[in-house]
PDB file of C-alpha atoms in Angstrom:
ATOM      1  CA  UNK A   1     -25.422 -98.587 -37.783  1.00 42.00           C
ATOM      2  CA  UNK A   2     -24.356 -95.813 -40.029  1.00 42.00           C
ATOM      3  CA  UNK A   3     -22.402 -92.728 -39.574  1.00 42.00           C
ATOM      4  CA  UNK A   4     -25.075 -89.806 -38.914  1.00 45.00           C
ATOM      5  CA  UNK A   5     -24.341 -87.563 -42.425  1.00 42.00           C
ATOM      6  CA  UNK A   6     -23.779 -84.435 -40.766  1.00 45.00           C
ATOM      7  CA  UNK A   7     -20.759 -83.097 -43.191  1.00 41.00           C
ATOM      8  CA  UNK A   8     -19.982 -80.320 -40.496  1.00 33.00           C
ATOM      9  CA  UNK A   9     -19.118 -83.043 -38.129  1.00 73.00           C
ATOM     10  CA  UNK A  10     -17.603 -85.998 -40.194  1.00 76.00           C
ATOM     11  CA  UNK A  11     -14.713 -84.630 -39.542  1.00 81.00           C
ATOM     12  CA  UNK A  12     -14.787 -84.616 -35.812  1.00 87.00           C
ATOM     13  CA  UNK A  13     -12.937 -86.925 -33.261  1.00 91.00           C
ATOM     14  CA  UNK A  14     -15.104 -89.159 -31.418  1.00 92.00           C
ATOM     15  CA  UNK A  15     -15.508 -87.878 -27.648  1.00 93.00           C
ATOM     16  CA  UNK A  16     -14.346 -90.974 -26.163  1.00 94.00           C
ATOM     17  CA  UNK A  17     -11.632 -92.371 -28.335  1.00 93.00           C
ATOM     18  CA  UNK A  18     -10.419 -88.647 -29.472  1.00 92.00           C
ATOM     19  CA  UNK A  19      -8.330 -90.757 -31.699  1.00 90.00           C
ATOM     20  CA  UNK A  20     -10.268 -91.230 -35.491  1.00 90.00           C
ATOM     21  CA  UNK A  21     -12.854 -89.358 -36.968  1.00 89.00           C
ATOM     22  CA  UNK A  22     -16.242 -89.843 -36.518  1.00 90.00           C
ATOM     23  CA  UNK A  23     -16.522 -90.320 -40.598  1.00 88.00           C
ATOM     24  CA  UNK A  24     -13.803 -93.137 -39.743  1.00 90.00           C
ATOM     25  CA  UNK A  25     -16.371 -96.062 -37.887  1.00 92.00           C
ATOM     26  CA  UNK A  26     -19.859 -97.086 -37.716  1.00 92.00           C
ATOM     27  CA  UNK A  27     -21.490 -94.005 -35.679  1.00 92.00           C
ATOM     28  CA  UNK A  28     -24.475 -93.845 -33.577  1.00 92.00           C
ATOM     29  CA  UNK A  29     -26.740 -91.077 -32.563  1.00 92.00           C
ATOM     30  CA  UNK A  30     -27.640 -90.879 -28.819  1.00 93.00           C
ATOM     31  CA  UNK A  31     -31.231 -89.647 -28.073  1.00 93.00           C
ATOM     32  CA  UNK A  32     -29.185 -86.585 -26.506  1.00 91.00           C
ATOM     33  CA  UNK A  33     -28.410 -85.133 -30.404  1.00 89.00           C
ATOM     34  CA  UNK A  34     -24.745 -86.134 -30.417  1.00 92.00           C
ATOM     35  CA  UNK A  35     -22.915 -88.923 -31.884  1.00 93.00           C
ATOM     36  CA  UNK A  36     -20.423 -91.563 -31.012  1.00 93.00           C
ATOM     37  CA  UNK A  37     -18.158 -94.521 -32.483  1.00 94.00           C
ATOM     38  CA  UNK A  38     -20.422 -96.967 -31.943  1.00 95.00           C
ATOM     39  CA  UNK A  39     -17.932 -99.115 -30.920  1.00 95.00           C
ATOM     40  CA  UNK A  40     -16.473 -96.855 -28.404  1.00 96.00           C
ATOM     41  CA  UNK A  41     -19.952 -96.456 -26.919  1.00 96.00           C
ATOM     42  CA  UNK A  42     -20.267-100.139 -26.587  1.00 97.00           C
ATOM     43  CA  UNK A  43     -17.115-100.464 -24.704  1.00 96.00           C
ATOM     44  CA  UNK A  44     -17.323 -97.145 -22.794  1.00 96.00           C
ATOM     45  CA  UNK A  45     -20.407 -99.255 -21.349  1.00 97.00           C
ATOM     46  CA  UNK A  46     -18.745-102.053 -21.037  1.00 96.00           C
ATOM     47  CA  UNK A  47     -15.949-100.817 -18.878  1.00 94.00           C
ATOM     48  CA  UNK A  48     -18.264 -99.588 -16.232  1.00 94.00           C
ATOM     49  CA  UNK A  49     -16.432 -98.111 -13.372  1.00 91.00           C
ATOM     50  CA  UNK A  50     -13.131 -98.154 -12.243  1.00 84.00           C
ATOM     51  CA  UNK A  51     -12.101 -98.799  -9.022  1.00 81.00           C
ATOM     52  CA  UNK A  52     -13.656-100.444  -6.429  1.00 82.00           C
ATOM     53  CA  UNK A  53     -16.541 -98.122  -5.927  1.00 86.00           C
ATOM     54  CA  UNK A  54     -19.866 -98.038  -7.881  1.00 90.00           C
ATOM     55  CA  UNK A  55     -20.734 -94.656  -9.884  1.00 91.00           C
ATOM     56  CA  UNK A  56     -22.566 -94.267 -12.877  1.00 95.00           C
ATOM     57  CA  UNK A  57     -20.983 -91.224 -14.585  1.00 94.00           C
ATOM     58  CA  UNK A  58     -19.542 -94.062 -17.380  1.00 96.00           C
ATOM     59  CA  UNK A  59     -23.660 -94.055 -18.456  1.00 97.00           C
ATOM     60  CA  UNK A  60     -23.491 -90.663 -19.728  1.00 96.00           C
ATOM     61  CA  UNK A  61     -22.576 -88.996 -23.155  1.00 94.00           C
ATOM     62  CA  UNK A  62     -19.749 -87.342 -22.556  1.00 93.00           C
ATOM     63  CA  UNK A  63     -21.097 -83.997 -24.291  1.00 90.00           C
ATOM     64  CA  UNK A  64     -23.724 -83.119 -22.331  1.00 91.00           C
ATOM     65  CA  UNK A  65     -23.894 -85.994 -18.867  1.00 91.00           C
ATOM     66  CA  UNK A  66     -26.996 -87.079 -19.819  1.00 94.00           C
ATOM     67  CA  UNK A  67     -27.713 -91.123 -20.046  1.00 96.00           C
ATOM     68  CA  UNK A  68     -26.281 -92.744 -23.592  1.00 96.00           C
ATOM     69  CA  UNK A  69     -29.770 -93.525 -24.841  1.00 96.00           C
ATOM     70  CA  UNK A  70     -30.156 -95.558 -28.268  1.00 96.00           C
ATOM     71  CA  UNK A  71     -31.607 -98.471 -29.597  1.00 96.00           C
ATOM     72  CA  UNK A  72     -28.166-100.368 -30.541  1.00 96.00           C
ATOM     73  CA  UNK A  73     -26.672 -99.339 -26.395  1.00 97.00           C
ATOM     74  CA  UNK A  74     -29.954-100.626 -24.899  1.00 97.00           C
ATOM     75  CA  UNK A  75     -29.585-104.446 -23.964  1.00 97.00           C
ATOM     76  CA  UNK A  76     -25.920-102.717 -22.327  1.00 97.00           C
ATOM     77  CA  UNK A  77     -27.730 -99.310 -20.714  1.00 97.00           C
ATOM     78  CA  UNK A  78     -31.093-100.805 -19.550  1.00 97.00           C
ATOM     79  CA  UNK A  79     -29.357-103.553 -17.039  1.00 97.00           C
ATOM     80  CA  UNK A  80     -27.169-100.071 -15.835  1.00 97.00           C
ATOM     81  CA  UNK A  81     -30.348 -98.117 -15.088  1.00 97.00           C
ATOM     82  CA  UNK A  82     -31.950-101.161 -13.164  1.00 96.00           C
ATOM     83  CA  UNK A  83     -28.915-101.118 -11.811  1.00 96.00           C
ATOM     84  CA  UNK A  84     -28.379 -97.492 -11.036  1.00 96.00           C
ATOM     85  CA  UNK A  85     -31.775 -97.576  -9.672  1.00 96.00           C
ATOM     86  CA  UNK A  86     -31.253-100.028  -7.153  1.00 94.00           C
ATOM     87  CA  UNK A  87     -28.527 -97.936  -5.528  1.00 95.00           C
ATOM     88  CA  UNK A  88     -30.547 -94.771  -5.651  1.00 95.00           C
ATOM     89  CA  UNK A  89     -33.404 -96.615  -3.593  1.00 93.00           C
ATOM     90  CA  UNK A  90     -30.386 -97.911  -1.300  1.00 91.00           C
ATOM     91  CA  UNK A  91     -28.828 -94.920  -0.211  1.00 91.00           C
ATOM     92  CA  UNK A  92     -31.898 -93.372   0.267  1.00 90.00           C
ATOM     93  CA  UNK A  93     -33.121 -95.777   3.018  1.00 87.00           C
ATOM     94  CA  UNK A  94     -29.462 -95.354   4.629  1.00 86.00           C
ATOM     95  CA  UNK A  95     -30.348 -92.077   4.989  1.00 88.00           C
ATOM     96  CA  UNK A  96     -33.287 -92.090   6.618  1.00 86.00           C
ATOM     97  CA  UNK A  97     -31.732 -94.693   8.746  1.00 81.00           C
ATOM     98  CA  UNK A  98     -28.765 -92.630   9.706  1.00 78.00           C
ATOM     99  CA  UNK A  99     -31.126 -89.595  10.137  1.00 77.00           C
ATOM    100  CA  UNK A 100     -30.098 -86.195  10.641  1.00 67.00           C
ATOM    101  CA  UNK A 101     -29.927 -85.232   7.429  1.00 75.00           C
ATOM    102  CA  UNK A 102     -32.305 -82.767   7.298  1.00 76.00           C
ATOM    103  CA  UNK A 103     -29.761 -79.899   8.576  1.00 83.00           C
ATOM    104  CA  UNK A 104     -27.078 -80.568   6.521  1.00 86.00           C
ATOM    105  CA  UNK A 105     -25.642 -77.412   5.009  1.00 88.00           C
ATOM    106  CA  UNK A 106     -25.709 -79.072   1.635  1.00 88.00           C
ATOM    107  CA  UNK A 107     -30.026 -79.333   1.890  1.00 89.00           C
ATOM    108  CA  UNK A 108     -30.635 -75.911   2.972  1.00 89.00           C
ATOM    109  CA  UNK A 109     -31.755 -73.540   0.178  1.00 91.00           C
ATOM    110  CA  UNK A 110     -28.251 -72.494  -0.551  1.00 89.00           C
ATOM    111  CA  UNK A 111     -26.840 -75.708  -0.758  1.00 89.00           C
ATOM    112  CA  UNK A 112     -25.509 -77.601  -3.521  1.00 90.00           C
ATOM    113  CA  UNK A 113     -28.175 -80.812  -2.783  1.00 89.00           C
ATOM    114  CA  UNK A 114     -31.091 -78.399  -1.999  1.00 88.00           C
ATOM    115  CA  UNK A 115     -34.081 -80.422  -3.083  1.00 89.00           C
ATOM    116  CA  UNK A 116     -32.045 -82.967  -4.302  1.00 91.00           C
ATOM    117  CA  UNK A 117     -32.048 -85.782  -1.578  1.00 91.00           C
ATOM    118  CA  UNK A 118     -31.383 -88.647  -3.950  1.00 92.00           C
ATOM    119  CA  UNK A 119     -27.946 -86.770  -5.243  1.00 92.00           C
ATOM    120  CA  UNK A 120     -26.704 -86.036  -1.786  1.00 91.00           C
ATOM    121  CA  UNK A 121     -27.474 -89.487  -0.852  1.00 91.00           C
ATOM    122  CA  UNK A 122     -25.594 -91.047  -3.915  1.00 92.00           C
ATOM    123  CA  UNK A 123     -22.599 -88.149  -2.746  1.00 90.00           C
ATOM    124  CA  UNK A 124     -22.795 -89.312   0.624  1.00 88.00           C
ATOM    125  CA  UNK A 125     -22.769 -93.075   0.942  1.00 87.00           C
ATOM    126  CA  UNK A 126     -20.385 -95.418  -0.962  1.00 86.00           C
ATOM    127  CA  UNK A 127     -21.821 -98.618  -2.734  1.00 90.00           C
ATOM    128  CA  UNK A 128     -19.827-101.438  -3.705  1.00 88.00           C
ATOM    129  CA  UNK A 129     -20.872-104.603  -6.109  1.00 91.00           C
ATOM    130  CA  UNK A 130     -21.178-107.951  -4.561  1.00 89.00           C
ATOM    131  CA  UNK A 131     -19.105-110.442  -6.451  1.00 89.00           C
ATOM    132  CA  UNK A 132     -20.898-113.511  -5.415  1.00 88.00           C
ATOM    133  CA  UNK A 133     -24.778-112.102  -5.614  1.00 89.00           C
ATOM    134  CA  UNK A 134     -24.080-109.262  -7.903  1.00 91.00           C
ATOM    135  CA  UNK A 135     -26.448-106.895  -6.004  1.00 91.00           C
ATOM    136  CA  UNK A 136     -24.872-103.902  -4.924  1.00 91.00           C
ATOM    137  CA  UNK A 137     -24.098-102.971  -1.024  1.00 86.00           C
ATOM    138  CA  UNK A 138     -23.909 -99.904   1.583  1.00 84.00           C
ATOM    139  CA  UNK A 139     -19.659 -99.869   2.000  1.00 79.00           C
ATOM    140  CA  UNK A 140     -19.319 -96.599   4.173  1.00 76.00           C
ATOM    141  CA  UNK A 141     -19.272 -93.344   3.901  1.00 76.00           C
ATOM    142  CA  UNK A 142     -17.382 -91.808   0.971  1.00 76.00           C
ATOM    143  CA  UNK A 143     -15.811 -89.269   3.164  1.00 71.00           C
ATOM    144  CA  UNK A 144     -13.951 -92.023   4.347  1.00 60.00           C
ATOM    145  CA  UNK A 145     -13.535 -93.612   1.231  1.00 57.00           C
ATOM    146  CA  UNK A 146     -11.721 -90.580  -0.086  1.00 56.00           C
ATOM    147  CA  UNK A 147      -9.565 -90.352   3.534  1.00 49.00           C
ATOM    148  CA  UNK A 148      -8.337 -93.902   2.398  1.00 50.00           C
ATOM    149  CA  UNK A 149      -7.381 -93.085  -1.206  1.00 51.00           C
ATOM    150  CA  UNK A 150      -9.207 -96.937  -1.972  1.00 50.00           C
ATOM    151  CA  UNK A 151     -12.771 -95.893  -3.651  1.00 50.00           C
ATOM    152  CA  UNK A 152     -11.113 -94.733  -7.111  1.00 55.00           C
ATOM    153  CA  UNK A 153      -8.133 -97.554  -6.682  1.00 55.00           C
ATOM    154  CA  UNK A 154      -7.704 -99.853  -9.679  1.00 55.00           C
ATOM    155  CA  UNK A 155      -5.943-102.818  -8.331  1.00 63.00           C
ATOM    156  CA  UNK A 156      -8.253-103.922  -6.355  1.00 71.00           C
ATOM    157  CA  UNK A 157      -9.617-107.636  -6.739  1.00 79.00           C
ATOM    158  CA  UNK A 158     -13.196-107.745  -7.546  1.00 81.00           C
ATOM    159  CA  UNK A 159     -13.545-111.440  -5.934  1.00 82.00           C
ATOM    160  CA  UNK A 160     -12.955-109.428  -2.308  1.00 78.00           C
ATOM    161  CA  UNK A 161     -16.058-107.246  -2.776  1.00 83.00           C
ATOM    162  CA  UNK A 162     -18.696-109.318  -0.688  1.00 82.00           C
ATOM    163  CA  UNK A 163     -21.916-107.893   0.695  1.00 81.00           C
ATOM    164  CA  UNK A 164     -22.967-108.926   4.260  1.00 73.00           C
ATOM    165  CA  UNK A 165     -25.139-111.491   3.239  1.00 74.00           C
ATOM    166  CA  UNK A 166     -22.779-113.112   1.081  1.00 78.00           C
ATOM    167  CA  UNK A 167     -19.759-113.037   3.849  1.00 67.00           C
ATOM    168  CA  UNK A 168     -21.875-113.779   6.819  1.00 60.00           C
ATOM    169  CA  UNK A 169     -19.568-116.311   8.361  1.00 54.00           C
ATOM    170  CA  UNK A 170     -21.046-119.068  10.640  1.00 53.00           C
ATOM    171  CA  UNK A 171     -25.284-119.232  11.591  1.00 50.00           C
ATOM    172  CA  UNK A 172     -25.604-115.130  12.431  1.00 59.00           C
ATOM    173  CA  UNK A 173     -29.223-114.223  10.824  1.00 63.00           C
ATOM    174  CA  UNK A 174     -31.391-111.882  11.654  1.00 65.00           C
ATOM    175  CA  UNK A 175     -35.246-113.444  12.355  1.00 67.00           C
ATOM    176  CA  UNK A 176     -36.738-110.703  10.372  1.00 63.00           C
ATOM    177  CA  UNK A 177     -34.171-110.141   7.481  1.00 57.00           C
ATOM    178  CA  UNK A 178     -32.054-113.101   7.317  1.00 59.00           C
ATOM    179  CA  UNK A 179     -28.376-112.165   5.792  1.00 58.00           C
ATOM    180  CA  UNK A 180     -29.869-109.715   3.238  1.00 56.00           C
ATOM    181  CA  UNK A 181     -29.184-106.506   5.939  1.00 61.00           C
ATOM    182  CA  UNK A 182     -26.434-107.669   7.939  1.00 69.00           C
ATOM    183  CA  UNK A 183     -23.580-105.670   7.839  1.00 75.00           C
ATOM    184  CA  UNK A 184     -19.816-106.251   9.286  1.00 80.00           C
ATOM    185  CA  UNK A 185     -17.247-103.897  11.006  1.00 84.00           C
ATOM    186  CA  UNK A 186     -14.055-103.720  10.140  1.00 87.00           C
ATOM    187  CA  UNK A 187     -11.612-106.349  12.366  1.00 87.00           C
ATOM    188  CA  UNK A 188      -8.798-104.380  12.924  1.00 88.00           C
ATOM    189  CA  UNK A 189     -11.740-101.120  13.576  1.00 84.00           C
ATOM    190  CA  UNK A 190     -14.990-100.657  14.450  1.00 78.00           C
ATOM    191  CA  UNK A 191     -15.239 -98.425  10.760  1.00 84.00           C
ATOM    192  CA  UNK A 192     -18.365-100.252   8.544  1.00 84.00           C
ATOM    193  CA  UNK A 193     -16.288-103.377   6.203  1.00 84.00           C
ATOM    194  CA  UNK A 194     -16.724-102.553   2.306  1.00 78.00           C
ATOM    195  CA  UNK A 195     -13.884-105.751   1.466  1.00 77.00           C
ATOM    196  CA  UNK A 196     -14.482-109.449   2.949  1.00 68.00           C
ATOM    197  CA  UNK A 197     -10.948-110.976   1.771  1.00 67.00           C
ATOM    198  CA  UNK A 198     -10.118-114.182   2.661  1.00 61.00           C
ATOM    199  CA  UNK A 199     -12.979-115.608   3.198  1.00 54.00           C
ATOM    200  CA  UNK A 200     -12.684-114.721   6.575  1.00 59.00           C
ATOM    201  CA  UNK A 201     -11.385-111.075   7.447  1.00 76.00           C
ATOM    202  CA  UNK A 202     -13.677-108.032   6.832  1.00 82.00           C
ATOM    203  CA  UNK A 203     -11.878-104.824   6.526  1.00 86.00           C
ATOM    204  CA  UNK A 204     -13.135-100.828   6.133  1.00 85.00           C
ATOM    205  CA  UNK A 205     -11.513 -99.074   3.271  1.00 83.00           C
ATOM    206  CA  UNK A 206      -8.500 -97.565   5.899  1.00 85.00           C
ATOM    207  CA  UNK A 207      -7.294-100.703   6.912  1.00 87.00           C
ATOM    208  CA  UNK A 208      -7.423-102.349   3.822  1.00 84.00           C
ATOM    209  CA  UNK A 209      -5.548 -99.702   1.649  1.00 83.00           C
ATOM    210  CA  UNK A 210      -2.466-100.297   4.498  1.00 85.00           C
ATOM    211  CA  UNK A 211      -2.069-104.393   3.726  1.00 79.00           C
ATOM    212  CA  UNK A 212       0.972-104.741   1.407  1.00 78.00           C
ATOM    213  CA  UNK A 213       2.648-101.900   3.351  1.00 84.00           C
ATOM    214  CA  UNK A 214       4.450-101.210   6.730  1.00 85.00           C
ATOM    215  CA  UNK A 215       1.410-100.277   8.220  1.00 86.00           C
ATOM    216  CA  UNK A 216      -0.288-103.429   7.393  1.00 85.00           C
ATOM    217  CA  UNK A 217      -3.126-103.861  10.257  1.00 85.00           C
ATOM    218  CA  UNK A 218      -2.000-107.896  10.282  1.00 83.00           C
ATOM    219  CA  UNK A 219       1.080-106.776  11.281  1.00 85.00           C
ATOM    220  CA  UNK A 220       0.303-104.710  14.631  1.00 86.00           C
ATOM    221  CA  UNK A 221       0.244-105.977  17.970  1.00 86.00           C
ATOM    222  CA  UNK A 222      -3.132-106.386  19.276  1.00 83.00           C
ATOM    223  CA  UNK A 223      -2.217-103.554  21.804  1.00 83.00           C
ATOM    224  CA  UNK A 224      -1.567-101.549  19.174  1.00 84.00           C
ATOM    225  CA  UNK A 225      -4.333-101.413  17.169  1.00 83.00           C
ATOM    226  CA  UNK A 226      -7.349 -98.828  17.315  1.00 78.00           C
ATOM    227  CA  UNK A 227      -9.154 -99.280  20.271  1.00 75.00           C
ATOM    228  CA  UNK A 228     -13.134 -99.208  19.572  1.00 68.00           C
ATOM    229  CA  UNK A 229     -15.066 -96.519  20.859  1.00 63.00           C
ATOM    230  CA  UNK A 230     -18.301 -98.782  22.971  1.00 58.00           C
ATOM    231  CA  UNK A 231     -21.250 -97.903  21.685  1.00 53.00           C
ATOM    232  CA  UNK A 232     -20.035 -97.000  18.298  1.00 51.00           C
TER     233      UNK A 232
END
């Protein structure tokens, strides 16, 4: 794929790289109007996220947000948007599960989700990949996520992200839904698990961010650990 000829931009840095020219590699030109390295679209792609987490903002063109659509990105954007997708439909039925949504500040006609249910649910809830089925699963809220400084972590092993199903230990099923909905508290709390490690221990974000540290929840006495609220 060819450099767009646009002389008025040849000279421009790439907007992901910001390192050569655009005049300086293969270019191509999103569906959005602007133009890329091709190369450094491919691995912008490939990268994905980082951390833990799931979020899609890696999809977009860095000019104007919207998805990087082109022929030469598709077989590496298309599986994204299925993906993408998947989690959208997700976090939507968690909401209506977890009801009471339809007060939040953030809905109302002066808020920054109003009409936008899909958005606030994707703000909301946090969605992590499954390492062993590679579907993606319901890991808290993000609130929390951010209390615990783990969501945007980097060193985090990928091989501990297991979905309910995956984890289940022992026979537990459910009659109607099998493994597919089941999902685990956190040992050491009664917080929702987003990390199976292990292949035992389930932990919320919280707990897991103190292992490797004083605070280490493996480390406390069972009398001093959090006491669950019942009903929670």
């Amino acid at each position: 794929v060819s450099c767009r000829k646009l002389p008025a931009q040849a000279s421009d840095l790439c907007n992901v790289c910001w390192v050569e020219e655009l005049s300086a590699a293969p270019c191509v030109a999103l569906d959005c109007g602007h133009v890329l390295h091709l190369a450094c679209a491919q691995q912008k792609l490939k990268a994905r996220w980082s951390g833990a987490r799931m979020w899609f903002k890696f999809l977009c063109c860095p000019l104007c947000d919207q998805i990087m659509q082109a022929a030469p990105l598709k077989p590496l954007v298309d599986p994204e948007i299925r993906l993408l997708e998947a989690v959208k439909a997700k976090a939507l039925q968690r909401l209506a599960l977890e009801g009471g949504h339809k007060t939040a500040p953030e809905l109302q006609p002066a808020g920054r989700y109003h009409k936008k249910e899909v958005d606030y649910a994707m703000h909301k809830f946090a969605y992590y990949l499954c390492s062993k089925c590679k579907a993606p699963y319901f890991g808290g809220h993000r609130s929390c996520e951010v209390a615990a400084g783990e969501g945007e972590n980097q060193a985090f092993d990928p091989a501990h992200m297991v979905c309910g199903g995956c984890s289940s230990v022992g026979n537990a099923s459910c009659a109607k839904h099998g493994t597919e909905a089941i999902e685990h508290k956190c040992k050491y709390c009664c917080s929702v698990a987003s990390w199976f490690c292990w292949g035992s221990t389930h932990f919320c974000d919280d707990c897991h961010r103190k292992q490797g540290t004083p605070e280490a929840m493996t480390k406390k006495a069972r009398k001093d650990l959090p006491q669950c609220v019942p009903g929670r």
